[in-house]
Coordinates of N, CA, C and O in Angstrom, one line a residue:
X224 N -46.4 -28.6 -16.9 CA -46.8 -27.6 -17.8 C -48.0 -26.8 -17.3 O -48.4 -25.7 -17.5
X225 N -48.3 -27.5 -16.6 CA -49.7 -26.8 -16.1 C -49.6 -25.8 -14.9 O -50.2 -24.7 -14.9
X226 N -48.3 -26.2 -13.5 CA -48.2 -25.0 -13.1 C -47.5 -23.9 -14.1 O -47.7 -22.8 -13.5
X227 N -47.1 -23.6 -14.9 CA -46.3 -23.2 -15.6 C -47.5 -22.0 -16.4 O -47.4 -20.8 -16.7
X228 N -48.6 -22.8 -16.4 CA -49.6 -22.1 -17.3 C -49.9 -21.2 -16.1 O -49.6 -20.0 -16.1
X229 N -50.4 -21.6 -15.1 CA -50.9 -21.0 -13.8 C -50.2 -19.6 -13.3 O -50.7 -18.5 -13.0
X230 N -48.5 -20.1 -13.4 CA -47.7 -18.6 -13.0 C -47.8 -17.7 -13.9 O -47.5 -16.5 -13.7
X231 N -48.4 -18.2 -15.6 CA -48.0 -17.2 -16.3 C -49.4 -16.4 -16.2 O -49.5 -15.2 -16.2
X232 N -50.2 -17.2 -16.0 CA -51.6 -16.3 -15.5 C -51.6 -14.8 -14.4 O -51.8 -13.6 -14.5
X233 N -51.1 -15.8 -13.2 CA -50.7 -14.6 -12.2 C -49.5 -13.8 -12.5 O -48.7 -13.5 -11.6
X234 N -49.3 -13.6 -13.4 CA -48.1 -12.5 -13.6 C -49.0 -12.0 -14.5 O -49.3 -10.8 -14.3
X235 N -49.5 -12.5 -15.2 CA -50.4 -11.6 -16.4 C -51.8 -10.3 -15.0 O -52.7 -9.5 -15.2
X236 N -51.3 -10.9 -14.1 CA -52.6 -10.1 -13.5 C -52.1 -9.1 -12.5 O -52.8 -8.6 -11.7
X237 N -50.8 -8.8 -12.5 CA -49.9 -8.4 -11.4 C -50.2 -6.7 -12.6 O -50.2 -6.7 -13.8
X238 N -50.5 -5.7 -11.9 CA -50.2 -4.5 -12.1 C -49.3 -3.6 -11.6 O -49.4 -2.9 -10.6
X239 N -47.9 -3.8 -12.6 CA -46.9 -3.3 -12.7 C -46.5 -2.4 -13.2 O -47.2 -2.1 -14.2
X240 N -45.2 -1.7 -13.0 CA -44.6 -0.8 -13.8 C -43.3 -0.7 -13.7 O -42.6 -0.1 -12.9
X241 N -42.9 -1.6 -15.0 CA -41.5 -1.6 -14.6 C -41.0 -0.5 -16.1 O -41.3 -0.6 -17.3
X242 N -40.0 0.4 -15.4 CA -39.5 1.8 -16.4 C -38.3 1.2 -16.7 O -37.4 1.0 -15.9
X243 N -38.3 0.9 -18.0 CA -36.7 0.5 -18.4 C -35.6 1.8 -19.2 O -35.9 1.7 -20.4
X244 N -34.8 2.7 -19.1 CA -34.5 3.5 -19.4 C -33.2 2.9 -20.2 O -32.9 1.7 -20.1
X245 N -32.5 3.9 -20.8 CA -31.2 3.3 -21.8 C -30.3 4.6 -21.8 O -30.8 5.5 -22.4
X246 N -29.1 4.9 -21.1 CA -28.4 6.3 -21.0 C -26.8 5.6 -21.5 O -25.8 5.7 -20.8
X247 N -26.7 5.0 -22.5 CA -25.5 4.2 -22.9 C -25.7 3.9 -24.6 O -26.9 3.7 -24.9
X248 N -24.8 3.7 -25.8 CA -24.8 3.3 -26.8 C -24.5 1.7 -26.7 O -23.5 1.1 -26.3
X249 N -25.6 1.0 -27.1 CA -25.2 -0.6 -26.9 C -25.2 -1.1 -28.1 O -25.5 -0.4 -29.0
X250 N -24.7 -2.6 -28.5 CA -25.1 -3.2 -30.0 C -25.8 -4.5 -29.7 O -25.6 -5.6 -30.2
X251 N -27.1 -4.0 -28.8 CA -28.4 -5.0 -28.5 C -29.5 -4.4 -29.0 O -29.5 -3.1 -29.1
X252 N -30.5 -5.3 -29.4 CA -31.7 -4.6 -29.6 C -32.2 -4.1 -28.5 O -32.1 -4.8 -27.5
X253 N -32.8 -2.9 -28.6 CA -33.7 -2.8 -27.2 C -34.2 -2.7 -27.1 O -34.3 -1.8 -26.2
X254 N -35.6 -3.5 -28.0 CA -37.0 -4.3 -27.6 C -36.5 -5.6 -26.9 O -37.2 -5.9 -26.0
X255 N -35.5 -6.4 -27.2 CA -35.6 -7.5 -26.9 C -35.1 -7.3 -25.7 O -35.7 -7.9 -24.8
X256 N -33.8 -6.5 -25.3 CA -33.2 -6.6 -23.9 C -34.1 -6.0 -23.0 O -34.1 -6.6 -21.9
X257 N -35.1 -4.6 -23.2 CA -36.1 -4.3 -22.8 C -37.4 -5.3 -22.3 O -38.1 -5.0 -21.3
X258 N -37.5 -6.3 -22.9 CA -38.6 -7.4 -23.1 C -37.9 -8.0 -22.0 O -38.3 -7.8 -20.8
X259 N -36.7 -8.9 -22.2 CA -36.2 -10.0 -21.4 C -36.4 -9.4 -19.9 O -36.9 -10.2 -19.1
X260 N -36.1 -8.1 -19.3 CA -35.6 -7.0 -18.3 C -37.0 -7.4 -17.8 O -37.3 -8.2 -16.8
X261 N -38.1 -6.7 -18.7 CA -39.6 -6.8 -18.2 C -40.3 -8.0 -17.6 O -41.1 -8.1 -16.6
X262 N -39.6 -9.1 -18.5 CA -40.4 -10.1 -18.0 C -39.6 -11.0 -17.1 O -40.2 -11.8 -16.4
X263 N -38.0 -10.8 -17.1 CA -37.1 -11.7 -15.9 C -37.7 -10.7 -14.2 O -37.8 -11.3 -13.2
X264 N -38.0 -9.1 -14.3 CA -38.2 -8.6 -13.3 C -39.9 -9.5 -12.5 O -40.2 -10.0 -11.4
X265 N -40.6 -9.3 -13.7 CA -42.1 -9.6 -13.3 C -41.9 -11.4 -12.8 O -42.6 -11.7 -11.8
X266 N -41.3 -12.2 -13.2 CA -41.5 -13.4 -13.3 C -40.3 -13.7 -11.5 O -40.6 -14.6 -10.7
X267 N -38.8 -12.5 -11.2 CA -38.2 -12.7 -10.3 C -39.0 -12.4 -9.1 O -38.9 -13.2 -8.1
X268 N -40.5 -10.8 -9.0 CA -41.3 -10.7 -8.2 C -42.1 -11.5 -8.2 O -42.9 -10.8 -7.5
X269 N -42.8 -12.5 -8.4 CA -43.8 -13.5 -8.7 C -43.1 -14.7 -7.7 O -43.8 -15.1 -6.8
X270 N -42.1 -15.0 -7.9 CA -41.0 -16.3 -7.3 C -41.3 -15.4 -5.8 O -41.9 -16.0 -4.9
X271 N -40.9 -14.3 -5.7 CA -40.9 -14.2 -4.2 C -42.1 -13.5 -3.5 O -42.2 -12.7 -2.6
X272 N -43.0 -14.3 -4.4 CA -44.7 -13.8 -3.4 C -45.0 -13.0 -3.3 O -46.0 -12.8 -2.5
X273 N -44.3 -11.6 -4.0 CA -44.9 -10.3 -3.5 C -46.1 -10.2 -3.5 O -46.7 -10.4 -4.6
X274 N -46.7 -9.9 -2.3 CA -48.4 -10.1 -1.8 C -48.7 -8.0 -2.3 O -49.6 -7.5 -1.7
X275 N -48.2 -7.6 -2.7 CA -48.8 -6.2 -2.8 C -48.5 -6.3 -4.4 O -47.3 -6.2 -4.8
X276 N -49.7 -6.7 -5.3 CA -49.9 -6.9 -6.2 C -49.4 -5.6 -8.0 O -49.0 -5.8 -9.2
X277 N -49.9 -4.4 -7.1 CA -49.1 -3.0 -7.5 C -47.8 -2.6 -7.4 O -47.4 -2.1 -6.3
X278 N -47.1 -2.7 -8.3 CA -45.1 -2.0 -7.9 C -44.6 -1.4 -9.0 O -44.9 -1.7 -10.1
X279 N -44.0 -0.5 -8.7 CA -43.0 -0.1 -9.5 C -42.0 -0.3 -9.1 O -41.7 -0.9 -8.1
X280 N -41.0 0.1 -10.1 CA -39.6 -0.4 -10.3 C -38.8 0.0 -11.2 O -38.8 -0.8 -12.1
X281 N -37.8 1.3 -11.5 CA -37.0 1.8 -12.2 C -36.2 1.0 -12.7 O -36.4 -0.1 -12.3
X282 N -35.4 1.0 -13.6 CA -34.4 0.3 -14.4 C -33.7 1.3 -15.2 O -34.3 2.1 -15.8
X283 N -32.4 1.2 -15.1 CA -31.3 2.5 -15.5 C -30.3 1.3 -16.2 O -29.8 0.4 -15.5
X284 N -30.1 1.4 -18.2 CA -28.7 0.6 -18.4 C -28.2 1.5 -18.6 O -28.9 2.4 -19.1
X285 N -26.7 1.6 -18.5 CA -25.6 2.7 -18.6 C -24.5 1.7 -19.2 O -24.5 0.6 -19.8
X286 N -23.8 2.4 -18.7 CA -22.4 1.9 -19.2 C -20.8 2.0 -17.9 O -20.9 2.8 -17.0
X287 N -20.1 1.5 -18.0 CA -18.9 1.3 -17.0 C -18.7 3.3 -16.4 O -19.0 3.7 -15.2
X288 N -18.3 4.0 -17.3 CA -18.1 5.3 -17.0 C -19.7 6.2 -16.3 O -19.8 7.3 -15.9
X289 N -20.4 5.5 -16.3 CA -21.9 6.3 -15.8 C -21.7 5.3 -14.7 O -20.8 5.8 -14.0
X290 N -22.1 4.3 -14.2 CA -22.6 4.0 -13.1 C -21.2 4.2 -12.0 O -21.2 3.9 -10.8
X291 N -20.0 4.7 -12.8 CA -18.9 4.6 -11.6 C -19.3 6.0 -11.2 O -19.4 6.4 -10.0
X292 N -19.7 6.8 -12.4 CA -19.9 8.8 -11.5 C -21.5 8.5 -10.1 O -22.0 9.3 -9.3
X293 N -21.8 7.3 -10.6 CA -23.3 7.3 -9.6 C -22.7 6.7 -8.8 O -22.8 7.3 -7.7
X294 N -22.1 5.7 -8.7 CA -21.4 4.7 -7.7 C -21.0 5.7 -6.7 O -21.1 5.5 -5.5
X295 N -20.4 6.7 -7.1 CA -18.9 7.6 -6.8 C -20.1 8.8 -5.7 O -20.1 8.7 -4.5
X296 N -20.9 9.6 -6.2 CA -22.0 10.5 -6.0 C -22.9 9.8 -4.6 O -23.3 10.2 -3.5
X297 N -22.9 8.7 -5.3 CA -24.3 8.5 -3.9 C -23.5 7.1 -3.2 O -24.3 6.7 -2.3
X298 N -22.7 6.3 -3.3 CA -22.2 5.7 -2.3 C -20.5 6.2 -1.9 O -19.9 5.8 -0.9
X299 N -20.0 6.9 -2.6 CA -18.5 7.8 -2.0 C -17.8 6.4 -2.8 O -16.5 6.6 -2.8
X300 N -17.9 5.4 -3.4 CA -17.4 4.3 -3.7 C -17.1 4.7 -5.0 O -18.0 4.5 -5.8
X301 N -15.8 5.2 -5.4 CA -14.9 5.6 -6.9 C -14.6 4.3 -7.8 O -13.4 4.2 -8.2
X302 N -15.6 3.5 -8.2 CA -15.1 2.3 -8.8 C -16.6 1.9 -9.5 O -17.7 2.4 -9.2
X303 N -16.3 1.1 -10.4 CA -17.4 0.7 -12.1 C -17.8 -0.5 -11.2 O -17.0 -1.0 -10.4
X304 N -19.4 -1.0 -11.4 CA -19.9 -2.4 -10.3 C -20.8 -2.4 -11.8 O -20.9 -1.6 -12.8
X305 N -21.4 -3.7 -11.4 CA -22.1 -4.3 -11.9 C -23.6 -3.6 -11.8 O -24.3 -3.2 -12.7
X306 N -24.0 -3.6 -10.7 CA -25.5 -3.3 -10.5 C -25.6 -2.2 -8.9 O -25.2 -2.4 -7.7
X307 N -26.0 -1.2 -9.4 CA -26.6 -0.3 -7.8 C -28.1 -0.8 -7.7 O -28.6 -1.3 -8.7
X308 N -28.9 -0.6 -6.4 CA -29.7 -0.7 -5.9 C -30.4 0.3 -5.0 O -30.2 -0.1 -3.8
X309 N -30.8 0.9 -5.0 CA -31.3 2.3 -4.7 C -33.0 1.9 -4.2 O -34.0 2.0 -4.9
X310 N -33.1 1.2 -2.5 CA -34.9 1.0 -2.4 C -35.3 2.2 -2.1 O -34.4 3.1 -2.1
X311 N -36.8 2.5 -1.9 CA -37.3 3.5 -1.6 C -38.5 2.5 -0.9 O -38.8 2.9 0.2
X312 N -39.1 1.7 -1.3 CA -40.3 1.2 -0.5 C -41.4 1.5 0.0 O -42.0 1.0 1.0
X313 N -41.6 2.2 -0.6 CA -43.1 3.3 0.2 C -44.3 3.0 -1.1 O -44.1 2.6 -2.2
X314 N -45.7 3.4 -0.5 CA -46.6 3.4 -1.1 C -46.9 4.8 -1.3 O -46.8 5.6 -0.4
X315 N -47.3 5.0 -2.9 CA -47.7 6.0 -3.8 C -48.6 5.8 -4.4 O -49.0 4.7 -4.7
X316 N -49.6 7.2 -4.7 CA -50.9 6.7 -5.8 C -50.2 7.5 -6.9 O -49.7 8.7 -6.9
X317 N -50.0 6.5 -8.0 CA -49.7 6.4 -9.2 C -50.7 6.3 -10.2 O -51.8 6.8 -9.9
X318 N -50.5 5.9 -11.4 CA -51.2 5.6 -12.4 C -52.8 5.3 -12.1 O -53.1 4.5 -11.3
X319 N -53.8 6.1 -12.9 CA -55.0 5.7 -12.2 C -55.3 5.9 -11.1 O -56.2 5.3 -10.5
X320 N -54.8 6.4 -10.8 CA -54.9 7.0 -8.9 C -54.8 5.5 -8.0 O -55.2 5.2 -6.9
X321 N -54.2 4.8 -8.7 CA -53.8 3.1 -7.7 C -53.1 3.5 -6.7 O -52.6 4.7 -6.8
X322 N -52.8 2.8 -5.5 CA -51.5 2.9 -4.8 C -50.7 1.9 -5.5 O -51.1 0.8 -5.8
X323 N -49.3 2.8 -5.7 CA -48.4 1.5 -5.9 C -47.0 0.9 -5.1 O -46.0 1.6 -5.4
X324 N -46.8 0.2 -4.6 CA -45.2 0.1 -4.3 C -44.2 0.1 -4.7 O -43.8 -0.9 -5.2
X325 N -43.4 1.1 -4.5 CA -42.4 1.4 -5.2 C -41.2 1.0 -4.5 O -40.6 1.3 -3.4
X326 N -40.9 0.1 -5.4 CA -39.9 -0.5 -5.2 C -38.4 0.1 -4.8 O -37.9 0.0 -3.7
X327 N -37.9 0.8 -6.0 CA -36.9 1.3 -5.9 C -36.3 1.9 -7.3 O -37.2 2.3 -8.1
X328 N -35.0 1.9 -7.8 CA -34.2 2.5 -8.7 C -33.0 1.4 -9.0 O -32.0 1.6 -8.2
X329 N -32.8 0.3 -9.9 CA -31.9 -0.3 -10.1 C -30.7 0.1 -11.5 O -30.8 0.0 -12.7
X330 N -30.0 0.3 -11.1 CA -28.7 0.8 -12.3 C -27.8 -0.1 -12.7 O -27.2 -0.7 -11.8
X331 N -27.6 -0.5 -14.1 CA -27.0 -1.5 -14.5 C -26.5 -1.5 -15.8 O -27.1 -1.4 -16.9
X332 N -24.8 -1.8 -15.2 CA -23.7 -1.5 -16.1 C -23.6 -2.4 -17.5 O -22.6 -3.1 -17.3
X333 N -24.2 -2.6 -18.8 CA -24.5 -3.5 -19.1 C -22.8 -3.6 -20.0 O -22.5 -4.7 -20.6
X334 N -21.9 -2.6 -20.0 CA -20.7 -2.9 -20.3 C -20.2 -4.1 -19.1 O -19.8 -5.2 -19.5
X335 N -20.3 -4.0 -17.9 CA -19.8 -4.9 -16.9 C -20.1 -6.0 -17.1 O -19.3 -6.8 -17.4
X336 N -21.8 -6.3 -16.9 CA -22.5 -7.6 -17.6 C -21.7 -8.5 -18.6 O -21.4 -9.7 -18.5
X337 N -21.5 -7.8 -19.3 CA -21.1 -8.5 -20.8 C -19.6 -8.6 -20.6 O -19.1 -9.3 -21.5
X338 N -18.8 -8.3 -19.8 CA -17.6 -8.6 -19.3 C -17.2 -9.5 -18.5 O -16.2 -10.2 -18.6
X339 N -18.3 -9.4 -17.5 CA -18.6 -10.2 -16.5 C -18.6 -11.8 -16.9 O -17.9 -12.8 -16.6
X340 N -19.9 -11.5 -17.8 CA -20.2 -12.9 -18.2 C -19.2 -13.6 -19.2 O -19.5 -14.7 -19.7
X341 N -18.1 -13.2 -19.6 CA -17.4 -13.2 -20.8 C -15.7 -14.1 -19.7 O -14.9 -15.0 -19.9
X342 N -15.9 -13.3 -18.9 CA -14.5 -13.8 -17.7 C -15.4 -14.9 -17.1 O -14.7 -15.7 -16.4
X343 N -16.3 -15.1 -17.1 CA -17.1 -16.3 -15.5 C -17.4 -17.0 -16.9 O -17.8 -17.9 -16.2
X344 N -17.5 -17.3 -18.1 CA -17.6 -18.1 -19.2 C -19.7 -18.2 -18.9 O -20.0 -19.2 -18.2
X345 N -20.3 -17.7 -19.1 CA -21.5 -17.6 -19.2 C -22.0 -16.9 -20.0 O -21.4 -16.0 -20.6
X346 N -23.5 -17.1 -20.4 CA -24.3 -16.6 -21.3 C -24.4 -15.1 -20.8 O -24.4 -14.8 -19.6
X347 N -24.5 -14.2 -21.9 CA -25.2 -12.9 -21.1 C -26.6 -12.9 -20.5 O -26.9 -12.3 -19.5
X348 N -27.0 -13.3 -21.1 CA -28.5 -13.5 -20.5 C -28.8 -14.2 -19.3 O -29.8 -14.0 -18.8
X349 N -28.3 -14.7 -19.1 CA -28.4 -15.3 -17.5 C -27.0 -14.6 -16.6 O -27.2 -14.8 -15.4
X350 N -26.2 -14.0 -16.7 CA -25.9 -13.2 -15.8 C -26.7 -12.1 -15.7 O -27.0 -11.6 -14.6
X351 N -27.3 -11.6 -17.1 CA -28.4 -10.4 -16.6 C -29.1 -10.7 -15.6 O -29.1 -10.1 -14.4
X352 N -29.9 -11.9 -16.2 CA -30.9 -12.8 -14.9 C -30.3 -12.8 -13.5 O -31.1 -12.8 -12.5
X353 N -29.3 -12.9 -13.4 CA -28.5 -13.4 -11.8 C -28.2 -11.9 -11.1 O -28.2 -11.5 -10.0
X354 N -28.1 -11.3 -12.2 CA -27.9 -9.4 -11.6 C -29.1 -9.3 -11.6 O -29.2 -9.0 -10.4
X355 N -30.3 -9.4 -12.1 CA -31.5 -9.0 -11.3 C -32.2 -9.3 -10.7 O -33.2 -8.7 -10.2
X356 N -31.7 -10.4 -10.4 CA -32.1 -11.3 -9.4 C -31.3 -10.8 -7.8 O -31.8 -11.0 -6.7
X357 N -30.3 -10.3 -8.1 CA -29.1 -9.8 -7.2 C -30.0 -8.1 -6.9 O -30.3 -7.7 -5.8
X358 N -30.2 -7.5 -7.7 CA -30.8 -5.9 -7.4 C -32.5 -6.3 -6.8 O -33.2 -6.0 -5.8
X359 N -32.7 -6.8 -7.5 CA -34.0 -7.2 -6.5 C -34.2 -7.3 -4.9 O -35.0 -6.9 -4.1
X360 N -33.0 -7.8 -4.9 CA -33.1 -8.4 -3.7 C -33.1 -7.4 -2.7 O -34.0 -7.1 -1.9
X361 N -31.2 -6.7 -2.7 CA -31.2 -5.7 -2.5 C -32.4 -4.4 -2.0 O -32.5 -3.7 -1.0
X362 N -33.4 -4.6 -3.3 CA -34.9 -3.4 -2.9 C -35.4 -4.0 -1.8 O -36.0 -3.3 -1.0
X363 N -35.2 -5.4 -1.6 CA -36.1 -6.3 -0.9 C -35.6 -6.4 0.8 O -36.1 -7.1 1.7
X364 N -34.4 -5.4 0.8 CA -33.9 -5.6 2.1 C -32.1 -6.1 2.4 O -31.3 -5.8 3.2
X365 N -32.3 -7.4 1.1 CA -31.4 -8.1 1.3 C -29.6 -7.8 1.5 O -29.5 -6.6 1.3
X366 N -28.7 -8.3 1.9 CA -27.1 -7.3 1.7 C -26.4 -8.5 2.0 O -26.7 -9.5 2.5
X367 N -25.0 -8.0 1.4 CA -23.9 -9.1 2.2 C -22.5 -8.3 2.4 O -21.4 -8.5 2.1
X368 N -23.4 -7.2 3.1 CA -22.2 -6.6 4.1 C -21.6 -8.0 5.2 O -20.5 -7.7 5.7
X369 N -21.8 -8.6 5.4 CA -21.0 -9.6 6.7 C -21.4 -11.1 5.9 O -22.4 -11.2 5.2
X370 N -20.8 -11.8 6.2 CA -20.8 -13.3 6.0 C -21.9 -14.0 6.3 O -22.3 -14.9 5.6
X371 N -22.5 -13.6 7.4 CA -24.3 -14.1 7.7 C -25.3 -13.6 6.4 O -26.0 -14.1 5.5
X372 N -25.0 -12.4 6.7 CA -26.2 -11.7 5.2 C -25.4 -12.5 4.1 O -26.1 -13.2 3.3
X373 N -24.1 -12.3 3.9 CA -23.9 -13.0 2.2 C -24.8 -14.5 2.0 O -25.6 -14.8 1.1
X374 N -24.3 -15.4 3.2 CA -24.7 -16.9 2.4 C -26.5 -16.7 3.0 O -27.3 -17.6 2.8
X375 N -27.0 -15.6 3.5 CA -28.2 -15.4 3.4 C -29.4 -15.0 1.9 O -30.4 -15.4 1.4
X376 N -28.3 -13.9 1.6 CA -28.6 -13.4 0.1 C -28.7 -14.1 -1.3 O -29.5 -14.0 -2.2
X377 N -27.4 -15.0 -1.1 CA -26.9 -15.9 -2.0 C -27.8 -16.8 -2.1 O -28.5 -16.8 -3.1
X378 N -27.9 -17.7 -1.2 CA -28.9 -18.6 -0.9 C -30.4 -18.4 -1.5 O -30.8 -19.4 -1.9
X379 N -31.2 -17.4 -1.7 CA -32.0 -16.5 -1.7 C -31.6 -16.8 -3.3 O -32.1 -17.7 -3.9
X380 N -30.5 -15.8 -3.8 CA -30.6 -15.6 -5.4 C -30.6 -17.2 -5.9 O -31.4 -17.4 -6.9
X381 N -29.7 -18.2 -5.4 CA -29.7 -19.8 -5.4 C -31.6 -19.7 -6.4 O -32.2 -19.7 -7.4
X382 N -31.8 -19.8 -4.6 CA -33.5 -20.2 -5.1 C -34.2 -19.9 -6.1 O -34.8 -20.6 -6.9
X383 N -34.0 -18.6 -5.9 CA -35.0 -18.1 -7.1 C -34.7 -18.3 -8.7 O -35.6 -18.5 -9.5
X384 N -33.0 -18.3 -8.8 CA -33.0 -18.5 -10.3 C -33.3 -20.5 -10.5 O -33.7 -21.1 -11.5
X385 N -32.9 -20.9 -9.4 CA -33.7 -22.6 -10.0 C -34.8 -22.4 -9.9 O -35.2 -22.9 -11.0
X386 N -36.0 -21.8 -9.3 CA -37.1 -21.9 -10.0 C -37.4 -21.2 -11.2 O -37.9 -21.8 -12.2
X387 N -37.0 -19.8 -11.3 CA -37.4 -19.4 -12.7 C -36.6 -20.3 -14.0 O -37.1 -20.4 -15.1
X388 N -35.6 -20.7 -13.6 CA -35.2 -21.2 -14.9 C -35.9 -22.5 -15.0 O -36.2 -22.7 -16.2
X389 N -36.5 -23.5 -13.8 CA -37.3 -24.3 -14.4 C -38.9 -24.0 -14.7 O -39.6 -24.8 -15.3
X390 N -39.3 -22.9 -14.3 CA -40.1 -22.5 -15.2 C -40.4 -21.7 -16.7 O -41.2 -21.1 -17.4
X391 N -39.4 -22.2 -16.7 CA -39.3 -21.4 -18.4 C -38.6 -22.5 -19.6 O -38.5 -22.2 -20.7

């Protein structure tokens, strides 16, 4: 309980900005799916040490027909996915004239999600978790274009959601 207290300290001290946007009709609240988003992002960068304490980080939910026209636009790829990941990684003075690291732009089909999780017999809420855990990464470099990066990446998402889940 006590590291537990400790991580929630340093995330409470992490000056972030995470933009959650909504371009889709859903039948979720969204303070709460907003909240979960906020705090599975801040709690997934915390697990992976990010030492530059300032970040941003976009967040786009859509729907199956929106992220296939983005899918389609900026990767030539004509097909509905689960999650794009769009890094940018550069440092910006932002808010307050801070520098911040900007992470990137993550898009996420929350019709797929809920599909997704519905065929793999899972909660939605933890596939969300496992998709942003999966776009994270992604900003972070990560890919599984070839077999080495997959059980690289995987491995990776492995980790991090057993610790956040046992921290919570």
């Amino acid at each position: 309980m006590k590291e537990y207290k400790v991580w929630v300290e340093s995330i409470k001290k992490m000056k972030k900005m995470i933009e959650v946007n909504f371009d889709c009709k859903m039948n979720f609240n969204k303070k709460d799916l907003k909240e979960f988003i906020v705090k599975s992002v801040k709690g997934i960068l915390q697990i992976l040490e990010n030492k530059n304490k300032n970040f941003y980080v976009s967040i786009l939910l859509t729907n199956n027909e929106k992220i296939r026209k983005i899918n389609s636009q900026y990767r030539n790829v004509d097909k509905e996915t689960n999650v794009l990941s769009f890094a940018q990684n550069e440092e910006r003075m932002l808010y307050e004239l801070r520098k911040y690291f900007i992470l990137g732009d993550i898009v996420i089909s929350i019709e797929k999600i809920l599909s997704e999780a519905e065929q793999q017999q899972k909660k939605f809420w933890d596939h969300l978790l496992h998709m942003l855990t999966h776009s994270i990464l992604h900003l972070f470099g990560y890919d599984h274009q070839n077999d080495l990066e997959a059980k690289k990446m995987y491995k990776k998402e492995k980790d991090i959601l057993t610790k956040f889940i046992k921290r919570y």
